[in-house]
Every structure is written in structure tokens, then in C-alpha cells.
Coordinates of C-alpha atoms and ligand atoms in Angstrom, one line a residue:
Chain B
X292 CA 0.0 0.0 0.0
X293 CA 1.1 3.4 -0.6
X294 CA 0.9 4.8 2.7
X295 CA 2.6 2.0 4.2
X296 CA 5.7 2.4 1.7
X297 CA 5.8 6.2 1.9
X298 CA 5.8 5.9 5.8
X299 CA 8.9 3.5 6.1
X300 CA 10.7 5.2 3.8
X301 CA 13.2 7.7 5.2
X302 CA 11.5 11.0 3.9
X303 CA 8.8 10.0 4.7
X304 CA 9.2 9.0 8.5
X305 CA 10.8 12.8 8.8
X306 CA 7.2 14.2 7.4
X307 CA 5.4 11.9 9.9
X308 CA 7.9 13.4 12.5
X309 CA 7.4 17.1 11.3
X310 CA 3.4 16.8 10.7
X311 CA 3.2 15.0 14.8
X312 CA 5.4 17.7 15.7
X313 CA 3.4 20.6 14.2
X314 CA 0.4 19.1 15.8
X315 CA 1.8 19.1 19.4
X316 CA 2.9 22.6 18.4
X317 CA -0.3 23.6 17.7
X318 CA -1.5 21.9 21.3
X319 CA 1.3 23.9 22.7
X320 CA -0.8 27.3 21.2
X321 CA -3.8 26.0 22.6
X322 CA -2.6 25.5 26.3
X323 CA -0.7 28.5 26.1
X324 CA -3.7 30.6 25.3
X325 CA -5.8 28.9 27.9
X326 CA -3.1 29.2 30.4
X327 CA -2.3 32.9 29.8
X328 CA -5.9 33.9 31.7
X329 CA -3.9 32.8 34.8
X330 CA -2.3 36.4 34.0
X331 CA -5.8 38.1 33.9
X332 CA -7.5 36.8 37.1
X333 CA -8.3 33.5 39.4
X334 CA -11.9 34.0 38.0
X335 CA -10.8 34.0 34.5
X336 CA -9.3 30.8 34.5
X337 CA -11.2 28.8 36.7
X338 CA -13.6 29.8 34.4
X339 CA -11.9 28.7 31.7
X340 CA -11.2 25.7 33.0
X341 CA -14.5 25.1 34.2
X342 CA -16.2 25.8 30.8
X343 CA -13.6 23.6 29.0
X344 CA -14.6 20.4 31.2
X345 CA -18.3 21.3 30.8
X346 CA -18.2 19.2 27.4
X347 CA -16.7 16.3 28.3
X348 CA -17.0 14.8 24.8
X349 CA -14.4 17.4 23.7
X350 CA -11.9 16.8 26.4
X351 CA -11.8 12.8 25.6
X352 CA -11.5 13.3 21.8
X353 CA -8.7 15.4 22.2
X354 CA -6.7 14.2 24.8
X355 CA -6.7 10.9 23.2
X356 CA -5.4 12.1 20.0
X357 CA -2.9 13.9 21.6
X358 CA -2.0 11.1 23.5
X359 CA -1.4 9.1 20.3
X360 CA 0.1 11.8 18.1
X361 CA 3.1 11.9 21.4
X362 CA 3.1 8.1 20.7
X363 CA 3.5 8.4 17.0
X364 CA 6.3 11.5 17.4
X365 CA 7.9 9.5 20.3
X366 CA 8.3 6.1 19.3
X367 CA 9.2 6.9 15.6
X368 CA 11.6 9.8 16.7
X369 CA 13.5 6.9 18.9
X370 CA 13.5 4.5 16.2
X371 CA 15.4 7.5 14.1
X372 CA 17.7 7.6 16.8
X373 CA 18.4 4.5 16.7
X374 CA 18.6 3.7 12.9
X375 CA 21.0 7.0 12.7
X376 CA 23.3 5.4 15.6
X377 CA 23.8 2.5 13.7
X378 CA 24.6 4.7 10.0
X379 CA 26.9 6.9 11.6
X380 CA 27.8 7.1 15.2
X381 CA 31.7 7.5 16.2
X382 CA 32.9 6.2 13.0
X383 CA 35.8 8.7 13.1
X384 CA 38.8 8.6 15.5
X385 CA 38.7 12.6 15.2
X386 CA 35.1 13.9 14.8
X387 CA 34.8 17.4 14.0
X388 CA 31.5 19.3 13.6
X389 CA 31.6 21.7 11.0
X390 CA 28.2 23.8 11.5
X391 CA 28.4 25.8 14.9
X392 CA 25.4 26.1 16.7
X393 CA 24.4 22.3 16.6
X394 CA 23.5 21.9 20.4
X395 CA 20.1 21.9 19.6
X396 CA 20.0 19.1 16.9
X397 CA 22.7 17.2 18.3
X398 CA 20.1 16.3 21.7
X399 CA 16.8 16.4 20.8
X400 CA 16.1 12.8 22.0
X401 CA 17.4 13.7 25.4
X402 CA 15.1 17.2 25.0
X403 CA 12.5 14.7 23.8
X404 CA 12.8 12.3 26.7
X405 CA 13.2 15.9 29.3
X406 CA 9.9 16.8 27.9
X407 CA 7.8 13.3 28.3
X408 CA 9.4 13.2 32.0
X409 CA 7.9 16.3 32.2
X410 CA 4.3 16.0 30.2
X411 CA 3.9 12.3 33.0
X412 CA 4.7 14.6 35.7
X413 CA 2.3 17.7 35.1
X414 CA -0.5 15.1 33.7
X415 CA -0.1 13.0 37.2
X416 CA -0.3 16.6 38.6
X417 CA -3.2 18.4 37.7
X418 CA -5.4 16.3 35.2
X419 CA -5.5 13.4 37.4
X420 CA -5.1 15.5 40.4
X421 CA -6.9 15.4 43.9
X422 CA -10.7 15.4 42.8
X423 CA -12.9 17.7 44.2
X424 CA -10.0 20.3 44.5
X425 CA -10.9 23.7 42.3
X426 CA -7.9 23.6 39.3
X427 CA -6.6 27.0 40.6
X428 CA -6.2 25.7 44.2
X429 CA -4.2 22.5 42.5
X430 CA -2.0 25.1 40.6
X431 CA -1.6 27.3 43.5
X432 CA -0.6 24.7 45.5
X433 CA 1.8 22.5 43.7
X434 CA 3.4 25.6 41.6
X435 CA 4.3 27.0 45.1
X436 CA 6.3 24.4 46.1
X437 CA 10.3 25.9 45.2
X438 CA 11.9 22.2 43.6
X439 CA 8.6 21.5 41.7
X440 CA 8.6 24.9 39.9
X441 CA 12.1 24.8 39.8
X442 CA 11.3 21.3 37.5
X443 CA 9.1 22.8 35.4
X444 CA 11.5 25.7 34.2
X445 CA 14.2 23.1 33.4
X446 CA 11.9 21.2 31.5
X447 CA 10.7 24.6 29.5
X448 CA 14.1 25.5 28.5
X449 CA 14.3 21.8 27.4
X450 CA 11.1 22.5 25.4
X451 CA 12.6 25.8 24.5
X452 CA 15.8 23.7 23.3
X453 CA 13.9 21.3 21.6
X454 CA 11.4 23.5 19.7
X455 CA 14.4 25.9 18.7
X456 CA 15.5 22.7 16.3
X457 CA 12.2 21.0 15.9
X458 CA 10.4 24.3 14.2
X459 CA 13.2 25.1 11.7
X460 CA 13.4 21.3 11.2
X461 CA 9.8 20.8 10.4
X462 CA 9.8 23.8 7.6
X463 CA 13.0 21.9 5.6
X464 CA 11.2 18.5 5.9
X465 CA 8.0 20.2 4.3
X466 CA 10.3 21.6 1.4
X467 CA 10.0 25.1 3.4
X468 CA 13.4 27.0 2.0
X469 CA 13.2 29.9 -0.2
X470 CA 15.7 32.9 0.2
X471 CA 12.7 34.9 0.3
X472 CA 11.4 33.4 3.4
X473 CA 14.7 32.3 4.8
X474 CA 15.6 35.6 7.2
X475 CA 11.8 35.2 8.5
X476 CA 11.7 31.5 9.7
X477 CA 15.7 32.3 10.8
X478 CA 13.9 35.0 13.2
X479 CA 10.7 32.5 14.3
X480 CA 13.2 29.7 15.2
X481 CA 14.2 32.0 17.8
X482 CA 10.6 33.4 18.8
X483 CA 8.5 30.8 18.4
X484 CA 10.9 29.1 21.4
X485 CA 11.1 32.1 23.5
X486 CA 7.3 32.9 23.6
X487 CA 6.6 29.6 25.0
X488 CA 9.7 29.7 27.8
X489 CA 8.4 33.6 29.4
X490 CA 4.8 32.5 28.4
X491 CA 4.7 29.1 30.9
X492 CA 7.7 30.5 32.6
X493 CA 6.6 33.2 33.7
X494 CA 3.2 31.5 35.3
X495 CA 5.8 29.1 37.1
X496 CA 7.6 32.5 38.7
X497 CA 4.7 34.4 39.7
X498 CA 3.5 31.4 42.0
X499 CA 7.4 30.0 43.0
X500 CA 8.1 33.2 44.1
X501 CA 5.0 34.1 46.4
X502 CA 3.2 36.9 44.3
X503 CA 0.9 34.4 43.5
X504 CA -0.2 33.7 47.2
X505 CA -3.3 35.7 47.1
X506 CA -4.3 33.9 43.7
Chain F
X244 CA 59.4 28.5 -0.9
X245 CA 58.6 27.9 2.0
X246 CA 58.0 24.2 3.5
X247 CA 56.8 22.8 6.5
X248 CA 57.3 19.4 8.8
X249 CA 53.9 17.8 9.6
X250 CA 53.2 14.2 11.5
X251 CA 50.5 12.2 9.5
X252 CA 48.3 9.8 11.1
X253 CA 47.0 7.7 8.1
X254 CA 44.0 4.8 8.0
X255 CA 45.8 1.9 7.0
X256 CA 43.7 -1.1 5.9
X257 CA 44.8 -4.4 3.4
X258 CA 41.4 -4.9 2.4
X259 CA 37.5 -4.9 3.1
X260 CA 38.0 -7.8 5.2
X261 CA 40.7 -6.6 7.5
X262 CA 41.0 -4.3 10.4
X263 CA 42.7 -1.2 9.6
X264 CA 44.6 1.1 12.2
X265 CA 45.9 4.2 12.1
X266 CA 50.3 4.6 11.6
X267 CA 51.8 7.5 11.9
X268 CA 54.5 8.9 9.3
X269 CA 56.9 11.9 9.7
X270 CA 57.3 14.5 6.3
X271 CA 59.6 16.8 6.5
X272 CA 60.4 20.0 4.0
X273 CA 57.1 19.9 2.2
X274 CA 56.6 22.8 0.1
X275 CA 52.9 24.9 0.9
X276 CA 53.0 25.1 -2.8
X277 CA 52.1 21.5 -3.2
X278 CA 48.2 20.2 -3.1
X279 CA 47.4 17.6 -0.2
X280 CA 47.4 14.9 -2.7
X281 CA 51.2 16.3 -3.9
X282 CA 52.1 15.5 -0.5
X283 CA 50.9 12.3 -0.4
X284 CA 52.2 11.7 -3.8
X285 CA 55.5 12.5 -1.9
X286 CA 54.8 10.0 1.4
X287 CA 54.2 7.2 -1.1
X288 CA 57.6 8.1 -3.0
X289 CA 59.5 7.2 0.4
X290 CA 57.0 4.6 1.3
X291 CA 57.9 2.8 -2.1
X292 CA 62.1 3.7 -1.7
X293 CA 62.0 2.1 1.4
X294 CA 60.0 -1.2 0.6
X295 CA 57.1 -0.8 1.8
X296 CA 53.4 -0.3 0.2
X297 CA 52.5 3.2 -0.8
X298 CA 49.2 4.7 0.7
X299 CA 46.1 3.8 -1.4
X300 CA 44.1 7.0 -1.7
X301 CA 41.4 8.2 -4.9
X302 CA 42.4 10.6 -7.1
X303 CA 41.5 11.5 -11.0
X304 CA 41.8 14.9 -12.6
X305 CA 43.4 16.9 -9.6
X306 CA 41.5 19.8 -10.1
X307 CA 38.5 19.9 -8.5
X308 CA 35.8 18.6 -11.1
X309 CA 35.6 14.8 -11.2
X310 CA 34.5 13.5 -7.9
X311 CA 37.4 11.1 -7.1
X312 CA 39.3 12.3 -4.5
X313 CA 38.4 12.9 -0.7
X314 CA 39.6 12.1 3.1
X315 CA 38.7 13.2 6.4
X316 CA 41.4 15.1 7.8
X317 CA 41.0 16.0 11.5
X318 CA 37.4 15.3 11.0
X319 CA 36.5 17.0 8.5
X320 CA 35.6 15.9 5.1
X321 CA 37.6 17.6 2.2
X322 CA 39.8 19.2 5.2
X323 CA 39.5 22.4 6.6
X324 CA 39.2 24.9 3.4
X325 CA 35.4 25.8 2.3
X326 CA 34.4 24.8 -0.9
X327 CA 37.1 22.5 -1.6
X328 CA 38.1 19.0 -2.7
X329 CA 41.3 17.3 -1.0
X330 CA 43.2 17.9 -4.8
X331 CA 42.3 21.6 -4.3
X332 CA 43.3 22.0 -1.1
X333 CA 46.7 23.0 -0.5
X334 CA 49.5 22.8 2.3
X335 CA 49.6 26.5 3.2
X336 CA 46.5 25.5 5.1
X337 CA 49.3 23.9 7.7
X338 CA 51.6 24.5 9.4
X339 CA 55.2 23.0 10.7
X340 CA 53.9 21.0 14.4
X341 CA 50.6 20.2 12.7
X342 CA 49.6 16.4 13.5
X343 CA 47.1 15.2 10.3
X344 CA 44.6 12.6 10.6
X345 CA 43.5 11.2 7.7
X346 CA 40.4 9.0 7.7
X347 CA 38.6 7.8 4.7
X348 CA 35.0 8.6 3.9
X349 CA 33.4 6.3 6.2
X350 CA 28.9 5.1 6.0
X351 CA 27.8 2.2 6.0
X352 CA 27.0 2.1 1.9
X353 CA 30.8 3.1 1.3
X354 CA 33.0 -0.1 2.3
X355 CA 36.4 0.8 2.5
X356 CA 38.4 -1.4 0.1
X357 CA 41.7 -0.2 0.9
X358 CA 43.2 2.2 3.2
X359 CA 41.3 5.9 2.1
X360 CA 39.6 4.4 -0.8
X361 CA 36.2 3.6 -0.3
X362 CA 33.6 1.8 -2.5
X363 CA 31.2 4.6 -3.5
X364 CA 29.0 3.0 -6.3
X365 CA 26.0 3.0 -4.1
X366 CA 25.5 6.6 -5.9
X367 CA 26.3 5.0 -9.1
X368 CA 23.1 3.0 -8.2
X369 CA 21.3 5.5 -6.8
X370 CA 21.9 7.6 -10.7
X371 CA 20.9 4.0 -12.3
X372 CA 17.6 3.5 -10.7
X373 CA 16.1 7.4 -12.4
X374 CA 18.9 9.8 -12.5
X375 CA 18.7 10.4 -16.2
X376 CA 16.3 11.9 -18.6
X377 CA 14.9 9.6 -21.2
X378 CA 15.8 10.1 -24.6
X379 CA 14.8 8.8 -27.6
X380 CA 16.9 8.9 -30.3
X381 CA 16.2 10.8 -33.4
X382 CA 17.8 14.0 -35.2
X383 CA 19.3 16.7 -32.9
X384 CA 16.9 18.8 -31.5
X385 CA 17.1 23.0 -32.2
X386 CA 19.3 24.3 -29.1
X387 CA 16.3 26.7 -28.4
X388 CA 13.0 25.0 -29.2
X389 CA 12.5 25.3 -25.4
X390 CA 12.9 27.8 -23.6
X391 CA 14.7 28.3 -19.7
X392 CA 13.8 31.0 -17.8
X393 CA 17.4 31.9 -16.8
X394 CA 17.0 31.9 -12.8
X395 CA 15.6 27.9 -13.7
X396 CA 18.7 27.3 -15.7
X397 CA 20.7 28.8 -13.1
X398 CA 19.1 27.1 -9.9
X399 CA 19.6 23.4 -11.9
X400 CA 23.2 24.3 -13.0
X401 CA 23.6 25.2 -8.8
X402 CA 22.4 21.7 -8.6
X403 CA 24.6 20.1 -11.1
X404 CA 27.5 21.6 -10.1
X405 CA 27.7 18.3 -7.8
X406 CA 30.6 16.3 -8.5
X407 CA 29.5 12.9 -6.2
X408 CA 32.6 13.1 -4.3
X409 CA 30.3 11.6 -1.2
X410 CA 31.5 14.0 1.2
X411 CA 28.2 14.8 2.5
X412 CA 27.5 11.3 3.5
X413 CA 31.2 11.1 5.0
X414 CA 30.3 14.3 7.4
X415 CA 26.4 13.6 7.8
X416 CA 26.5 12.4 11.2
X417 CA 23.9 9.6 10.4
X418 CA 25.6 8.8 7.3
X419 CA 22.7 10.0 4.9
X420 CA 22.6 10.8 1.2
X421 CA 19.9 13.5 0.6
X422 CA 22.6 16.3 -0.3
X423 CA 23.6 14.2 -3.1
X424 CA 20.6 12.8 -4.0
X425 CA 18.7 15.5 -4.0
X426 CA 21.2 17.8 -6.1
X427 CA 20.5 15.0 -8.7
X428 CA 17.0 15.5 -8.4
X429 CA 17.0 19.1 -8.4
X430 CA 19.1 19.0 -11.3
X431 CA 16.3 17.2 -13.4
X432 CA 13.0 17.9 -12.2
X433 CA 14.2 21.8 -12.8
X434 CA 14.1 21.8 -16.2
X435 CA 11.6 21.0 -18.3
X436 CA 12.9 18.2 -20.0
X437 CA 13.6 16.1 -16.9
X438 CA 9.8 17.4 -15.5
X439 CA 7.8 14.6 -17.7
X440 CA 9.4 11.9 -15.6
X441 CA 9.9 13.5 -12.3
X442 CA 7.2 11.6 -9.9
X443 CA 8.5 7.8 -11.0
X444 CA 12.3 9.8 -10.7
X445 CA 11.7 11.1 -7.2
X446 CA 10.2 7.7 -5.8
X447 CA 12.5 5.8 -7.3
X448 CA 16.4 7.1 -6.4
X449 CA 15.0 8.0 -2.6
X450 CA 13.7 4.1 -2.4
X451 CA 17.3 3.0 -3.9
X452 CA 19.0 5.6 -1.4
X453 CA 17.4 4.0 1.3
X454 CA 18.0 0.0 0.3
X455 CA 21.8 1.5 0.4
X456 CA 21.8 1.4 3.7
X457 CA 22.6 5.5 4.0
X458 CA 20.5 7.0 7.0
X459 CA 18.0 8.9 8.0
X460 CA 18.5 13.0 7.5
X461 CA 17.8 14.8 10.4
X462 CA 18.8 18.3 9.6
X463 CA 22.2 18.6 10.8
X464 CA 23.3 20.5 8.1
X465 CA 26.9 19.1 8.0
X466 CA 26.5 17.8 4.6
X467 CA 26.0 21.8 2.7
X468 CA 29.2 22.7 5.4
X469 CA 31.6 20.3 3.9
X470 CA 30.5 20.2 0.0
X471 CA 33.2 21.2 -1.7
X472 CA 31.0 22.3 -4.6
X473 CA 28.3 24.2 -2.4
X474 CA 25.1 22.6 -2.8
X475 CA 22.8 24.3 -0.8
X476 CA 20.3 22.1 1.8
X477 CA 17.7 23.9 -0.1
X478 CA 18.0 20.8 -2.6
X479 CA 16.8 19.1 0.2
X480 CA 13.8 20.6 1.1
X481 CA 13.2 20.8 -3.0
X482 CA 13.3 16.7 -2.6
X483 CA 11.3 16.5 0.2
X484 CA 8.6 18.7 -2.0
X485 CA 9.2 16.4 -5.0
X486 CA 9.2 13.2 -2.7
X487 CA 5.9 14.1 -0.7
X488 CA 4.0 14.9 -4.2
X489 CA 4.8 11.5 -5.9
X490 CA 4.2 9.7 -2.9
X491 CA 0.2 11.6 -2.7
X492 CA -0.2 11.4 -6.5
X493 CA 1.6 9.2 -7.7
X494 CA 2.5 5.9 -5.2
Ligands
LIG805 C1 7.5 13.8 24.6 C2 8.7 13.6 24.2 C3 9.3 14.0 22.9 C4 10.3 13.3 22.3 C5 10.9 12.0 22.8 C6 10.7 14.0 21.1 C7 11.7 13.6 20.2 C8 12.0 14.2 19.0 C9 13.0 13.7 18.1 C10 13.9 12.5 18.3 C11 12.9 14.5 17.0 C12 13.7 14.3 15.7 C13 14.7 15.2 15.4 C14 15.1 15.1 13.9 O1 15.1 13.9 13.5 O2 15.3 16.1 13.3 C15 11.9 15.5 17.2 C16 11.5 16.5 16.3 C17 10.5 17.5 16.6 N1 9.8 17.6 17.8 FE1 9.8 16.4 19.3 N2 9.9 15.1 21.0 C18 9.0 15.2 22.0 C19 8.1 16.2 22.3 C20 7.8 17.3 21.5 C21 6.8 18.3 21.8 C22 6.0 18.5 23.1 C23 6.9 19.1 20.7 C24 6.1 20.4 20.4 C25 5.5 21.1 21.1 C26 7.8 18.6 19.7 C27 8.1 19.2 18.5 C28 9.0 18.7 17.6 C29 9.1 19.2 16.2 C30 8.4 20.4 15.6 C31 10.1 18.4 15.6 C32 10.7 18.6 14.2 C33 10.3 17.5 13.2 C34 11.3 17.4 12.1 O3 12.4 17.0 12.4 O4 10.9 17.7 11.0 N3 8.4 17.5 20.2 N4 11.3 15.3 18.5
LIG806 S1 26.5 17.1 -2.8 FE1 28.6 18.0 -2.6 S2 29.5 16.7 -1.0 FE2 27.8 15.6 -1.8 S3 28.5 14.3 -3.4 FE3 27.8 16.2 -4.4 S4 29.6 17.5 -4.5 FE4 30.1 15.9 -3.0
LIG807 S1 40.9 14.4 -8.1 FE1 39.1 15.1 -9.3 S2 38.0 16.3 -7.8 FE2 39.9 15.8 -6.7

């Protein structure tokens, strides 16, 4: 079958990889923006949160295909790894990289694995949190604790790492390159990153450092 | 003139089968004038006055057009000049003290067959399986019955500018060949004479590439760093675009 061939072939594992990864990037949007009312009030986002589990239907269609798009970008971004190790790995006796700047690229399975350690932890937190506990006291309460903040900003700036590879990455394996739009997506790789690390970061802050204590 | 004294550290292997090692030889008084093939050419010279077998290394026209020659030295493929293949590159790149290791071009689809030549006709294979534009014979056709627009012509003569030296697969850290292959398929589906047959051409040297036993790309972008000819990773992403629209319409 076609889609079978296209999908084990090695261009075509990279779009799977890309087209998972723009999806979870697009979750990432979507929490953001949910998230961000913590900024405007404790109202705001209970609300939020409160209207969003009013339709349970909603909730369980998503979740689940986000749970299998991780699966799909997970387990075929290992199997990558591992193919690759076996192509090339330490081959040389003096290995030299050429491009400067490769920190990113070079671990984004270990970014990868910082960020599923991280996306167990925050799901055992919240969604399957104490019940009967209002979502802004569970927040409150766990984001106030200094080494469990102090987690979550390590695992943004691996997110931060990993996205500032993973969104350049996904435009080449799309056939996104043109001189025209080159300086542009040069510019978002840095952005795109960034907005996510103050975005979540900076909800992390406001309640590690006590500001939030009146929330 | 002036000459320096440099240590070389050079892969030594009898054959496929065998296990190579690096040995380490002493030159002394070689002129910066001279290539780094020159002062190989030079090593081998003594090698062969004193008994013993010369270095086996790839060369062919010496300047910088027919694909043949190439060697990792200290890790990098070509060596350390931009844009330029080991017969190009000369010894005023070193310097008297410098210790040289030289590697050759090592994947999994290049066996080494003897010292720093490697076995690179899984691109020949790659070419076979749809890197060509049919043909059929018949009188020669007017120079100018089509027409290029010239930033086409110019974009597929960036793209044919590749020699298939295999450098990119030598630095790709997984050992992939999408540089190359996609220059060749840049080259083609370009132009309007290679367009007719681009789908079957795209699925069919990226399924050969991957039987090859080359990795998977991942965007490291050590393969455009090293090519001595400058193909651009844009050729990649061009693939990619060719690959993904023969596999929807096409597969
Ligand atoms: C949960 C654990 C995760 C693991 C183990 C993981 C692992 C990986 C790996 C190994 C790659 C391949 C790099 C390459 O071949 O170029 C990759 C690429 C990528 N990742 Fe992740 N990742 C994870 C989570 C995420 C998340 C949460 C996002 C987005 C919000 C994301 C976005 C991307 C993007 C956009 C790419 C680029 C795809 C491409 O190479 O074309 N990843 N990931
Ligand atoms: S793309 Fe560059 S490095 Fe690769 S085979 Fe062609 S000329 Fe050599
Ligand atoms: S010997 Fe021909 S390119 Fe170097």
C-alpha cells in the first residue's frame, strides 16, 4: 500500500515526524492561550477551566489524539535515533562538527525524553489531580512548592531547546526554504521558542516566588 | 618556498575484510605550494624507496571537477578549506607542528576497500535507478526550441555543479545521502525536459538511497558545510517537495 511504503521510507518518516510535531505545536498554542488567563484573574481561569470540562465529549477526543500523536512522534523519533546510531555514530577517531550552533539538533532525543518526564509529571499533577479540589487551588498549590517549579523551568528550557530545532526542522522537511522566506523563519526559530519559555515560565515565577499567594 | 614538517596519522587497511589502524609517518620539508594529494604523492615516493606499500588514496583529474578524491582530515571531510576538494586543497593550510589525521570517507554504503579508498557506487546505483532523462533517439533537437527561464537554468546548473565526491555522506553524522541525492534530483525535475518523468524519478532514487543502507536525514546540516561544490540544503527541502507529491499522487 502506498501509505505503508511512503511511511517507512526515510522521507517519509521525517514528514510523519514534522506533521506529529506541528500538531503538538499547535496543542502547545492552545494551552498557552488557555493558560495565559492565569495572567488576567483566578476567576478568568477557573472559568476557563471550568467551561472547558463542561463538554466532556471534547476533552476525551482530544486528549486521546494527543496522547497518540506523542506516541506516534515519540516512538518513531527513537526509532530514528536508533537507525541513525547505527549509520553513523563515532565512526571517526577525530570527529569534527563543521556547523556551529548544533547543540540543539545534536540532543533532541534527550530534549524529547526531558519533555515526556515532564508532560507524566504535570498530567499526574493536575489532570488526574486530587478530585474535588478547584484547578486554581491544585496550581496554586503545587506551583508554590520551590523544587517542583524549579522542574518545570528546566523542562521549559528543554522544550525551549527542543522546539528551537524541531520548528526550523519541520519547515525543511516540508520543502519550506526559499531565500525569500529564509531571514523570516531564521527569526521564528528564535521566537516561536522564546514565547513559550516567558509565556509558561513566567506562570511558574509568579506562583514560586509568592506573588501568587493571594491567587 | 617555503615548506613545512607535519606528522601524519594515516587509516591503514589491506582490504574490506581486515581491520585497519591508524600509523603514523613523519614528512619533513614539504613545500605549501604543493596540493594535499602532492604531499601524499611525496609520502608514497618514500614509502615505495624504502619497501614498503605506498598509501592507497582516490584521485582522478586533480583539479576539483571529477568527484574522485576525498579524506577526512582531523574530521573533517575535504579538510579544513570551504568549498574545496582534497586535490584543491593545499598545504599553506598547515603548518610546521601540525599532527594530520586522515580517515577515509566512512557510512555504511561506502565499504572501505583499501586504506582511504572507499567503494562509492551506491551513488552510481542510486543515478541508475532514475537519475537520467529519457531520450529517444532521433535527429538533434534545435538548441532553443525550449525555452529556460534563466534563474531555472541557473538554480539546476547550482544543482549540477555536484561532483559525487560523497562528502556529505562522509560528514552527515547519520551517514545520509539526501545532499547528493537531492542535487540529482533538483538537477532534473528543474528543467523542463527532466519534468515529464519527475514523480517515478523522485520515488525511485529516494527508495534506492534508502535500500543503500545510507541513514536517515535529520537536519544537521553538515553535509552543505563540507561540499566542496556548495550545494545548498535547499535541494533538500526541494526533494522532500518532489518526494511528498509523488508519494500523494503518484505511489
Ligand atoms: C515527549 C517527548 C518528545 C520526544 C521524545 C521528542 C523527540 C523528538 C525527536 C527525536 C525529534 C527528531 C529530530 C530530527 O530527526 O530532526 C523530534 C523532532 C521534533 N519535535 Fe519532538 N519530541 C518530544 C516532544 C515534542 C513536543 C512536546 C513538541 C512540540 C510542542 C515537539 C516538536 C517537535 C518538532 C516540531 C520536531 C521537528 C520534526 C522534524 O524533524 O521535521 N516534540 N522530536
Ligand atoms: S552534494 Fe557536494 S559533497 Fe555531496 S557528493 Fe555532491 S559535491 Fe560531493
Ligand atoms: S581528483 Fe578530481 S576532484 Fe579531486
Amino acid at each position: 500500500m502506498w501509505f505503508v511504503r511512503f511511511v517507512s521510507s526515510s522521507i517519509g518518516k521525517k514528514v510523519t515526524m514534522a506533521l506529529s510535531g506541528l500538531m503538538l505545536l499547535l496543542f502547545l498554542c492552545s494551552h498557552a492561550a488557555g493558560n495565559a488567563t492565569i495572567y488576567m484573574s483566578r476567576a478568568v481561569f477557573q472559568g476557563y477551566a471550568d467551561e472547558l470540562h463542561s463538554h466532556p465529549l471534547i476533552v476525551i477526543v482530544f486528549s486521546t489524539g494527543l496522547f497518540l500523536v506523542f506516541l506516534a512522534h515519540i516512538s518513531l523519533g527513537l526509532l530514528l535515533f536508533l537507525q541513525n546510531r547505527q549509520a553513523g555514530a563515532s565512526r571517526y577517531t577525530v570527529s569534527t562538527r563543521v556547523v556551529t550552533n548544533s547543540l540543539a539538533s545534536e540532543t533532541m532525543p534527550y530534549t524529547g525524553l526531558c519533555i515526556l518526564l515532564f508532560v507524566l509529571i504535570h498530567v499526574f499533577g493536575f489532570a488526574f489531580g486530587p478530585t474535588g479540589e478547584m484547578i486554581s487551588d491544585t496550581v496554586k498549590r503545587l506551583l508554590g512548592h520551590f523544587f517542583y517549579g524549579l522542574f518545570y523551568l528546566v523542562a521549559f528550557a528543554a522544550l525551549a531547546l527542543h522546539l528551537s530545532h524541531g520548528f526550523w526542522s519541520m519547515l525543511q522537511t516540508f520543502g519550506v526554504n526559499h531565500p525569500r522566506y529564509n531571514k523570516m523563519i531564521n527569526k521564528l526559530t528564535y521566537i516561536v521558542p522564546l514565547f513559550f519559555l516567558l509565556l509558561f515560565g513566567g506562570i511558574v515565577l509568579y506562583f514560586m516566588t509568592g506573588r501568587g499567594a493571594s491567587f | 618556498m617555503s615548506t613545512i614538517d607535519l606528522t601524519l596519522q594515516i587509516w591503514r587497511q589491506k582490504n574490506s575484510d581486515s581491520l585497519g589502524n591508524l600509523q603514523t609517518y613523519t614528512l619533513t620539508g614539504i613545500s605549501t605550494d604543493m596540493s594535499f594529494l602532492e604531499m601524499l604523492d611525496v609520502l608514497n615516493e618514500k614509502l615505495t624507496k624504502e619497501g614498503k606499500d605506498p598509501v592507497a588514496f582516490d584521485h582522478d583529474c586533480r583539479e576539483g571537477i571529477c568527484g574522485m578524491c576525498g579524506s577526512v582530515i582531523n574530521g573533517i571531510a575535504h579538510g579544513p578549506e570551504k568549498e574545496t576538494t582534497l586535490c584543491q586543497l593545499h598545504m599553506r593550510n598547515f603548518k610546521t607542528g601540525d599532527i594530520l589525521v586522515v580517515e577515509p570517507f566512512r557510512s555504511r554504503a561506502f565499504p572501505i576497500r583499501k586504506d582511504l579508498i572507499v567503494d562509492r557506487s551506491a551513488f552510481d546505483r542510486i543515478i541508475q535507478s532514475g537519475g537520467y532523462v529519457s531520450v529517444n533517439t532521433g535527429g538533434t533537437p534545435d538548441g532553443n526550441a525550449i525555452p529556460i527561464p534563466a534563474e531555472t537554468a541557473e538554480l539546476a546548473m547550482d544543482a549540477a555543479a555536484c561532483i559525487g565526491c560523497g562528502a556529505c555522506v562522509a560528514a552527515c553524522p547519520n551517514g545520509a545521502a539526501m545532499l547528493f541525492t537531492s542535487a540529482k534530483i533538483s538537477q532534473l525535475c528543474l528543467l523542463p525536459q527532466g519534468k515529464v518523468e519527475r514523480k517515478a524519478r523522485a520515488l525511485a532514487m529516494v527508495k534506492i538511497m534508502d535500500e543503500e543502507g545510507f541513514g536517515n536525514c535529520s537536519n544537521e546540516r553538515e553535509c552543505e558545510a563540507v561540499c566542496p561544490k556548495g550545494i545548498s540544503i535547499r535541494n533538500i527541502a526541494r526533494m522532500n517537495r518532489e518526494f511528498i507529491a509523488a508519494a500523494l499522487f503518484e505511489g
